[in-house]
Amino acid sequence: MPQKPIVYDAPTPEPRATTVEALQAEILEKLIYSVGKDPIVARPHDWLRATILAVRDRIMDRWMESSRETWRTSNKRVYYLSLEFLIGRLMRDAMSNVGLMEPVQQALKNLNVDLGDLINLEPDAALGNGGLGRLAACFLESMSTVKIPAYGYGIRYVHGLFRQEMSEGWQVELPEDWLAHGNPWEFERRESAYEVGFGGHVEPITDSDGTVRHEWRPNEHLLAVAYDTPIVGWRGARVNTLRLWSAQPIDPILLDKFNSGDHIGALEESAKAGAITRVLYPADSTPAGQELRLRQEFFFSSASLQDIVRRHLQQYGDLGSLPDKVAIQLNDTHPAISVAELMRILVDDNGIKWEDAWKLTKGTFGYTNHTLLPEALESWPVALLERLLPRHMQIVYQINADVLTEARTRAKFTDKQIAAVSLIDEHGGRRVRMGQLAFAGSHSINGVSALHTELMKQTVFADLHKLYPERINNKTNGITPRRWLMQCNPGLTKLITERIGPDFLDDIEKLHGLGAHAEDPGFQKQFAAVKRANKERLVTLIKDRVGVKVSADALFDVQIKRIHEYKRQLLNIIHAVALYDDIRAHPERDWVPRVKIFAGKAAPSYWNAKLIIKLINDVAKVVNHDPAVRGLLKVVFLPNYNVSLAETIVPAADLSEQISTAGMEASGTGNMKFMANGAITIGTMDGANVEMHKEVGDDNIVIFGLTTEQVEDKRSRSEVPRASIDKSPRLREALEAISSGVFSPDDPNRYRDLIGGLYDHDWFMVARDFDAYWAAQTKVEKIWSDRSRWDAMAIRNTANVGFFSSDRTIRQYAADIWNVQTA
């Protein structure tokens, strides 16, 4: 049935009033008529839902108008495909961006309800794991802020990433139930449902003119149903859409099986569909886990591309203008199968010639690489792809033939170079390299920091860069200053406004003006008072969450991020052990009180990462209860790290630990969040630390450790790390204490292999960077003891964070990759 034409000048209702009185009346109305509760008996979660609905109504007009404007002007759209969107709580974000914080707060106060309590009650959407997902969320908000018409596409995970709890210091993974009571921010779009197929076979069809085309006939089908969430830009500049896909069966129940008595088997299709959108990153250590993850990636990629093509055809009628009106950004390799799927849609479904389709595909896609770790550059067994996506495997082979032919004939590549650029890895079982597929099918491939981009050219994509030297470019990551300064640190935002005026709220680069006040004793005192208040809040949270009493007078030394050996939480906790030994051995010294704060989740199948969490908790148990330490050192691991927890920790941090092995962190964005909130960074010259060092200057950051070149040199020479351990008595004693069971008397051998790895190979340079790290931490203590110097450094960090705004990053994407206009 043909769709009715879209009317661009449809009547728009009058904007809703934003006065305290109007909001108060509407919140009450929502409570009674939408939530169904009498104010007398309403519980906090009822007030939360009523408030969200009232705020949401005031966003709808802007959302509708944003969409109409894009249709009216035919502006190019950007589509951001990401397996993760770590959006966090949305109510405060939305209220702040449309200027409703104060009137809503007063309206609720008049109703005897505290807005702060409601904000803390809102579930934290479990749609991501760490930096990748949070970056995607920052980018969406910035695209709305700079007025780029955009959609984010992802998966509506029912449980998402696991909820982390501790059992005797061990990580325990439990399901996160953020959707248990519904999501008042989302809208189901029944009309935007697409069939996604798996398996089956490919049928060659010969047309009347003798042309042979291919038709994929899947033997398994399910529905992808869209759920839309509005993403509001600063000051309501524009409202874009986060569209998440939910998997549903074509037939929710197989009645023949049910009626025959197979009541469980009758629900097989529902269970199979539900599994796809149940959990983020299912463990892929088994063949079944690998298949589920590939199903997830194809499911959301296929649904998103079908939606994009449908919308483009609806407005423009043909696909020849696709690169002119559509920009699709692949956030890492997870959606890389989109390259093959778009080719299938263009060639098989729309009859476009292969050469023309390939030109359209490359002109439409951009690919962001986030890692140099080979294990994180996804690859799939050829046999799995042939079984699950047979037509796509044919397309991959055809793309590969074109790429290798070009490499051989035009670039005169050697056999070794041919093997390096091939989409098929022939070593140890044939696998499809998704990074190579994304690279081949995109006109732009970007790294996320200057160092990372250069290393991409030299390592994982060295030969593809030689074949296509114009494609790789850099787009250093950024964070949205709205959430990571204005919202999470209102005290600092108010202080900055009083000192340099409000212009920085709209142009974060104006923060540079704060640098002129860094040496002002009066301003230093005010800046430190804001930090102290934030630390007091964190003190309360630590006591409530883990029962550890810490002092806000101490140096808050913070490392919060995904637990991974290359991020070197192990280096940090070994330092804690060595510091513990020194404090006990030399009680007469003037020690700087320090609280080491850790948070982060380990992948369920990553044993060493989980063991590091256990070690942190074991060390904490001993150190925190040893009277000889006199409270000078505390170690805290805060479980279930998420956006909301970060919003409390980041403003309270004094020292930001960014200590990854040089050459292994693509960028980092936690480093930028701490910088914005006046923390001083201790870090290696890795990822965006390099650019942070350039922005703040050598005097306002503490850099240590091996460089990328030095790390590679030591690895290439297979240097035995034992010698560097023997040269460092402090390190040796700390390692012996850990490996001998001092912190694990219930299991003295628990950490023997973990520490043994430092003696045997030390791939992540923990032992070889320890002495430099200790010296850097000693420098930190010296600076801390000169509080005027520390405060000046902290102020300069905040003053120079402007470059690391995601608004800047998005404007660079828009100009260099997407070819779209920004505000």
XYZ file of N, CA and C in Angstrom, residues 435-550:
348
model
N 37.849 -5.932 10.477
C 38.527 -4.645 10.326
C 38.892 -4.379 8.883
N 39.390 -5.402 8.191
C 39.731 -5.259 6.773
C 38.488 -5.008 5.925
N 37.387 -5.666 6.276
C 36.133 -5.455 5.546
C 35.657 -4.016 5.704
N 35.682 -3.511 6.947
C 35.257 -2.130 7.193
C 36.176 -1.144 6.471
N 37.472 -1.427 6.465
C 38.442 -0.541 5.800
C 38.190 -0.516 4.294
N 38.052 -1.698 3.707
C 37.865 -1.774 2.260
C 36.576 -1.096 1.815
N 35.526 -1.185 2.651
C 34.216 -0.674 2.257
C 33.922 0.749 2.671
N 34.923 1.483 3.162
C 34.707 2.853 3.632
C 35.635 3.824 2.909
N 35.155 5.056 2.755
C 36.006 6.073 2.139
C 36.888 6.762 3.163
N 36.546 6.588 4.455
C 37.304 7.225 5.520
C 37.489 6.235 6.659
N 38.724 6.149 7.150
C 39.029 5.320 8.315
C 39.748 6.225 9.296
N 39.168 6.415 10.474
C 39.803 7.344 11.406
C 40.197 6.676 12.711
N 41.338 7.128 13.223
C 41.734 6.798 14.580
C 41.146 7.819 15.529
N 41.380 7.618 16.844
C 40.703 8.449 17.835
C 41.669 9.239 18.710
N 42.936 9.237 18.346
C 43.930 10.153 18.917
C 45.067 10.224 17.919
N 45.886 11.251 18.045
C 46.968 11.430 17.072
C 47.923 10.238 17.084
N 48.305 9.785 18.278
C 49.230 8.655 18.376
C 48.600 7.389 17.820
N 47.357 7.128 18.191
C 46.659 5.933 17.733
C 46.580 5.896 16.213
N 46.276 7.021 15.612
C 46.143 7.079 14.157
C 47.466 6.762 13.467
N 48.554 7.313 13.989
C 49.859 7.012 13.402
C 50.219 5.548 13.565
N 49.874 4.969 14.726
C 50.172 3.555 14.950
C 49.317 2.656 14.056
N 48.101 3.079 13.749
C 47.279 2.331 12.794
C 47.993 2.200 11.456
N 48.590 3.299 11.023
C 49.282 3.304 9.737
C 50.515 2.400 9.748
N 51.111 2.243 10.936
C 52.353 1.488 11.044
C 52.142 0.019 11.394
N 50.960 -0.308 11.979
C 50.774 -1.670 12.499
C 49.599 -2.372 11.824
N 48.414 -2.334 12.451
C 47.312 -3.203 12.017
C 46.859 -2.956 10.578
N 46.978 -1.711 10.091
C 46.528 -1.417 8.728
C 47.672 -0.883 7.861
N 48.882 -1.308 8.149
C 50.041 -0.768 7.433
C 49.939 -0.980 5.927
N 49.615 -2.188 5.506
C 49.576 -2.466 4.073
C 48.319 -1.922 3.409
N 47.202 -1.940 4.128
C 45.999 -1.308 3.570
C 46.212 0.195 3.426
N 46.976 0.786 4.327
C 47.297 2.214 4.215
C 48.156 2.476 2.983
N 49.071 1.563 2.671
C 49.876 1.719 1.455
C 49.019 1.593 0.205
N 48.017 0.716 0.279
C 47.138 0.518 -0.877
C 46.185 1.697 -1.050
N 45.679 2.232 0.084
C 44.723 3.352 0.045
C 45.227 4.466 0.963
N 46.289 5.176 0.571
C 46.946 6.135 1.481
C 46.103 7.351 1.830
N 45.027 7.589 1.094
C 44.227 8.794 1.345
C 43.125 8.564 2.376
N 42.949 7.347 2.867
C 41.754 7.057 3.665
C 41.911 7.307 5.163
N 43.080 7.036 5.739
C 43.225 7.136 7.196
C 43.383 8.594 7.611
N 42.617 8.981 8.632
C 42.705 10.327 9.188
C 42.451 10.253 10.689
N 42.755 11.320 11.386
C 42.577 11.323 12.839
C 41.422 12.209 13.273
N 40.666 11.722 14.249
C 39.627 12.508 14.909
C 39.730 12.221 16.407
N 40.505 13.030 17.098
C 40.695 12.793 18.528
C 39.361 12.861 19.259
N 39.133 11.885 20.123
C 37.870 11.793 20.855
C 37.606 13.034 21.701
N 36.368 13.132 22.146
C 35.980 14.218 23.044
C 34.855 13.791 23.946
N 34.524 14.647 24.891
C 33.423 14.399 25.828
C 32.462 15.572 25.770
N 31.204 15.330 26.117
C 30.271 16.449 26.148
C 30.437 17.212 27.455
N 30.746 18.501 27.379
C 30.926 19.278 28.614
C 29.628 19.479 29.385
N 28.492 19.262 28.714
C 27.240 19.426 29.443
C 27.137 18.393 30.557
N 27.298 17.105 30.229
C 27.176 16.081 31.267
C 28.403 16.050 32.168
N 29.600 16.189 31.581
C 30.819 15.902 32.334
C 31.460 17.115 33.001
N 30.772 18.241 32.955
C 31.174 19.396 33.758
C 29.935 20.081 34.334
N 29.065 20.557 33.457
C 27.940 21.367 33.922
C 26.968 20.587 34.804
N 26.660 19.346 34.420
C 25.671 18.579 35.171
C 26.268 17.825 36.350
N 27.429 17.212 36.144
C 27.991 16.407 37.234
C 28.733 17.272 38.244
N 29.052 18.505 37.900
C 29.791 19.377 38.803
C 29.197 20.782 38.802
N 27.945 20.918 39.286
C 27.302 22.241 39.252
C 28.029 23.276 40.094
N 28.684 22.850 41.187
C 29.414 23.801 42.018
C 30.552 24.451 41.260
N 31.319 23.651 40.507
C 32.423 24.196 39.724
C 31.899 25.046 38.580
N 30.812 24.613 37.955
C 30.218 25.385 36.856
C 29.793 26.765 37.336
N 29.182 26.816 38.506
C 28.748 28.103 39.091
C 29.950 28.989 39.393
N 30.996 28.399 39.948
C 32.192 29.173 40.290
C 32.842 29.745 39.040
N 32.955 28.919 37.987
C 33.571 29.398 36.745
C 32.744 30.532 36.150
N 31.422 30.384 36.187
C 30.528 31.418 35.648
C 30.729 32.735 36.384
N 30.841 32.652 37.696
C 31.045 33.871 38.489
C 32.371 34.546 38.162
N 33.378 33.737 37.800
C 34.716 34.286 37.591
C 34.919 34.802 36.174
N 34.478 34.057 35.145
C 34.772 34.482 33.757
C 33.506 34.720 32.930
N 32.336 34.595 33.549
C 31.103 34.810 32.814
C 30.564 33.532 32.206
N 29.344 33.550 31.639
C 28.670 32.335 31.174
C 28.969 31.920 29.739
N 29.819 32.659 29.015
C 30.007 32.356 27.597
C 30.540 30.940 27.360
N 31.306 30.392 28.315
C 31.873 29.054 28.132
C 30.798 27.976 28.070
N 29.604 28.273 28.578
C 28.514 27.300 28.526
C 28.138 26.980 27.079
N 28.313 27.953 26.195
C 27.985 27.768 24.780
C 29.213 27.549 23.904
N 30.372 27.915 24.396
C 31.631 27.703 23.671
C 32.687 27.313 24.697
N 32.903 26.018 24.842
C 33.753 25.510 25.916
C 35.194 25.996 25.774
N 35.597 26.413 24.576
C 36.951 26.944 24.391
C 37.174 28.216 25.224
N 36.068 28.885 25.601
C 36.185 30.106 26.415
C 36.719 29.799 27.811
N 36.781 28.528 28.179
C 37.378 28.168 29.463
C 38.833 28.605 29.561
N 39.466 28.845 28.427
C 40.859 29.304 28.443
C 41.019 30.528 29.339
N 39.964 31.331 29.423
C 40.019 32.528 30.261
C 40.253 32.237 31.729
N 39.977 31.012 32.136
C 40.162 30.637 33.535
C 41.643 30.558 33.894
N 42.490 30.299 32.894
C 43.917 30.159 33.152
C 44.532 31.399 33.779
N 44.000 32.561 33.472
C 44.529 33.812 34.022
C 44.341 33.905 35.525
N 43.468 33.069 36.077
C 43.160 33.122 37.514
C 43.806 31.974 38.284
N 44.649 31.193 37.618
C 45.197 29.989 38.251
C 46.058 30.309 39.465
N 46.752 31.464 39.447
C 47.639 31.796 40.561
C 46.968 32.691 41.601
N 45.706 33.006 41.417
C 44.967 33.869 42.348
C 44.636 33.080 43.620
N 45.222 33.458 44.781
C 44.976 32.686 46.010
C 43.494 32.603 46.380
N 42.766 33.688 46.148
C 41.347 33.683 46.473
C 40.574 32.684 45.616
N 40.889 32.676 44.321
C 40.198 31.739 43.436
C 40.627 30.308 43.723
N 41.907 30.120 44.028
C 42.369 28.786 44.408
C 41.578 28.255 45.598
N 41.353 29.117 46.563
C 40.618 28.705 47.764
C 39.190 28.299 47.405
N 38.553 29.070 46.525
C 37.181 28.745 46.097
C 37.158 27.437 45.297
N 38.123 27.278 44.409
C 38.219 26.066 43.584
C 38.393 24.838 44.475
N 39.283 24.957 45.466
C 39.528 23.841 46.392
C 38.297 23.539 47.233
N 37.522 24.572 47.561
C 36.310 24.355 48.367
C 35.272 23.551 47.582
N 35.163 23.811 46.280
C 34.246 23.037 45.440
C 34.697 21.573 45.385
N 36.009 21.371 45.198
C 36.543 20.007 45.175
C 36.274 19.306 46.506
N 36.445 20.025 47.601
C 36.231 19.436 48.921
C 34.775 18.988 49.088
N 33.845 19.795 48.629
C 32.427 19.429 48.736
C 32.126 18.181 47.911
N 32.726 18.086 46.731
C 32.538 16.895 45.892
C 33.146 15.660 46.558
N 34.286 15.841 47.204
C 34.920 14.728 47.907
C 34.078 14.265 49.094
N 33.457 15.178 49.779
C 32.601 14.805 50.907
C 31.438 13.934 50.435
N 30.898 14.259 49.269
C 29.816 13.430 48.718
C 30.319 12.031 48.411
N 31.524 11.938 47.859
C 32.095 10.633 47.555
C 32.425 9.869 48.839
N 32.873 10.569 49.871
C 33.128 9.925 51.166
C 31.872 9.220 51.657
N 30.748 9.900 51.555
C 29.469 9.324 51.983
C 29.108 8.114 51.137
N 29.297 8.229 49.818
C 28.972 7.113 48.928
C 29.833 5.893 49.238
N 31.133 6.113 49.464
C 32.029 4.993 49.777
C 31.598 4.299 51.059
N 31.238 5.086 52.058
C 30.783 4.501 53.326
C 29.508 3.698 53.119
N 28.583 4.243 52.323
C 27.301 3.564 52.089
C 27.467 2.302 51.254
N 28.354 2.353 50.236
C 28.477 1.232 49.304
C 29.337 0.088 49.842
N 30.467 0.424 50.443
C 31.411 -0.631 50.836
C 31.803 -0.588 52.303
N 31.243 0.358 53.052
C 31.480 0.384 54.486
C 32.861 0.832 54.901
N 33.596 1.505 54.029
C 34.933 1.978 54.353
C 34.879 3.476 54.643
N 35.458 3.860 55.770
C 35.488 5.268 56.144
C 36.787 5.885 55.652
N 36.678 6.920 54.824
C 37.855 7.618 54.309
C 37.732 9.101 54.628
